[in-house]
mmCIF file of C-alpha atoms in Angstrom:
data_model
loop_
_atom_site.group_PDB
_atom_site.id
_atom_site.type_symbol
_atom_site.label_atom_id
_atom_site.label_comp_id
_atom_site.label_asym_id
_atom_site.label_seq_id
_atom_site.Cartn_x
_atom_site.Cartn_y
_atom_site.Cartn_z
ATOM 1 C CA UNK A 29 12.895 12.987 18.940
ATOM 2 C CA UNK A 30 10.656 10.088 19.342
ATOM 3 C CA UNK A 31 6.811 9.933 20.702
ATOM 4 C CA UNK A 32 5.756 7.746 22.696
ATOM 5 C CA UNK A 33 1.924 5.828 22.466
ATOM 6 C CA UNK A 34 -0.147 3.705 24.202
ATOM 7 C CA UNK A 35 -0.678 -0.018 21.963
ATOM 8 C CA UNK A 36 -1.724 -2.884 23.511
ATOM 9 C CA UNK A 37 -1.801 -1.363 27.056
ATOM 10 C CA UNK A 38 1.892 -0.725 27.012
ATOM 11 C CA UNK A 39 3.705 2.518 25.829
ATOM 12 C CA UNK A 40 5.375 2.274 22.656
ATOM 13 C CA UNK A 41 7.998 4.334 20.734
ATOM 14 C CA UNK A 42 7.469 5.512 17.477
ATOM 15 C CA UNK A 43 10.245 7.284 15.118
ATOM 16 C CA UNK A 44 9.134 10.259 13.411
ATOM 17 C CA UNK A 45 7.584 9.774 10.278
ATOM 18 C CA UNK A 46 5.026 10.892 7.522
ATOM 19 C CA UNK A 47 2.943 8.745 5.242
ATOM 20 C CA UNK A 48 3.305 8.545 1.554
ATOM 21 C CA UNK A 49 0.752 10.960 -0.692
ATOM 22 C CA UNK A 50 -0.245 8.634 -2.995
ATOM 23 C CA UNK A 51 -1.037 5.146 -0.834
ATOM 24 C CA UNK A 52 -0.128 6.134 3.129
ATOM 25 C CA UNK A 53 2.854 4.072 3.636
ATOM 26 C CA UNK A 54 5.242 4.946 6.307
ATOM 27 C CA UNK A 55 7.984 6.889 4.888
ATOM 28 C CA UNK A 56 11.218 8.531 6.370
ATOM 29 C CA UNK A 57 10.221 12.590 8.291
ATOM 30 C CA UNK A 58 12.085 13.733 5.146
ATOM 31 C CA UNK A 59 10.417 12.096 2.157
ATOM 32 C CA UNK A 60 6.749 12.270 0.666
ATOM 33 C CA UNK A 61 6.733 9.070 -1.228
ATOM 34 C CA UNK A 62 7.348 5.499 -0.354
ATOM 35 C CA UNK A 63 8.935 4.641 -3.875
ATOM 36 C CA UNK A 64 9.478 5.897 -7.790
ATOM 37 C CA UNK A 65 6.199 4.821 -8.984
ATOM 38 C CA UNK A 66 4.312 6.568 -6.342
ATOM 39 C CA UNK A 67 6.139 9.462 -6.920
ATOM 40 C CA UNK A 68 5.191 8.981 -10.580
ATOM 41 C CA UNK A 69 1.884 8.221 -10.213
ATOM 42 C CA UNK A 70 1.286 11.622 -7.994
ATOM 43 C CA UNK A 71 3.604 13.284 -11.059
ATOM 44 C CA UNK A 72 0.918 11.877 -13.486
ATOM 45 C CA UNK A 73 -1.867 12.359 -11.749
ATOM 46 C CA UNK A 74 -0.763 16.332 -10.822
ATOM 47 C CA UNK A 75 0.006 17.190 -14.895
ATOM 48 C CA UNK A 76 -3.376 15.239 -15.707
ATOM 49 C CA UNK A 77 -4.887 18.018 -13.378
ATOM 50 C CA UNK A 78 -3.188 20.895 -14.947
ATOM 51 C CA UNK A 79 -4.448 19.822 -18.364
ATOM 52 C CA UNK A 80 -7.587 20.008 -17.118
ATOM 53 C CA UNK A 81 -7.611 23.068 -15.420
ATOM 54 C CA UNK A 82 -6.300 24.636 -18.505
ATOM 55 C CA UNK A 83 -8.767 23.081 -20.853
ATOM 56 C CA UNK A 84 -11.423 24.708 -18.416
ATOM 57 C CA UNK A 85 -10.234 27.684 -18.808
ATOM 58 C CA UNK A 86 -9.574 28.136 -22.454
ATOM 59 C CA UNK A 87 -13.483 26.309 -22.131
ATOM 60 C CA UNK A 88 -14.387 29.162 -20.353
ATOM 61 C CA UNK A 89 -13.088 31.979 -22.556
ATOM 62 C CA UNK A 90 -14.835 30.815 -25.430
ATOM 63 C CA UNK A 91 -18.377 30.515 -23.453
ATOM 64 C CA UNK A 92 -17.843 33.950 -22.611
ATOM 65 C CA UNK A 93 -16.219 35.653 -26.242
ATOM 66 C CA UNK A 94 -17.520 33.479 -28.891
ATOM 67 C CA UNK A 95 -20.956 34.539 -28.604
ATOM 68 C CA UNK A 96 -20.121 38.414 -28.755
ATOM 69 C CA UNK A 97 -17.224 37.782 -31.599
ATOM 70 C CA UNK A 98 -19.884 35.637 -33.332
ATOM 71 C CA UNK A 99 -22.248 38.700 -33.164
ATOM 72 C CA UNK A 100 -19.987 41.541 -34.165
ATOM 73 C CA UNK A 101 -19.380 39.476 -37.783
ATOM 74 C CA UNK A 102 -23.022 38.617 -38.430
#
């Protein structure tokens, strides 16, 4: 199931398709990436982001229960 568009004054037909997550290249309706190192890169880039998330958080727990563990042994 094809759409059709206007370009250039004329009607053109376009496959189905989706664009790649990491630079927007056209890629097959069934795929997200274009190739294996985009696919890595977003890979990369996604555990980068959990590492940081989880280094907020553990940042956050000791913001919050350091100060009252510091007080209950002084």
């Amino acid at each position: 199931m094809s759409q059709m568009y206007l370009v250039d004054d004329r009607m053109t037909e376009i496959a189905p398709h989706k664009h790649c997550v990491v630079c927007g290249n056209a890629v097959r309706a069934d795929e997200n990436f274009c190739d294996e190192l985009c696919e890595t890169k977003f890979k990369s880039a996604q555990r980068r982001q959990q590492l940081l998330f989880g280094a907020f958080i553990v940042l956050m727990v000791l913001i919050l229960f350091l100060p009252s563990l510091l007080k209950m042994k002084g």
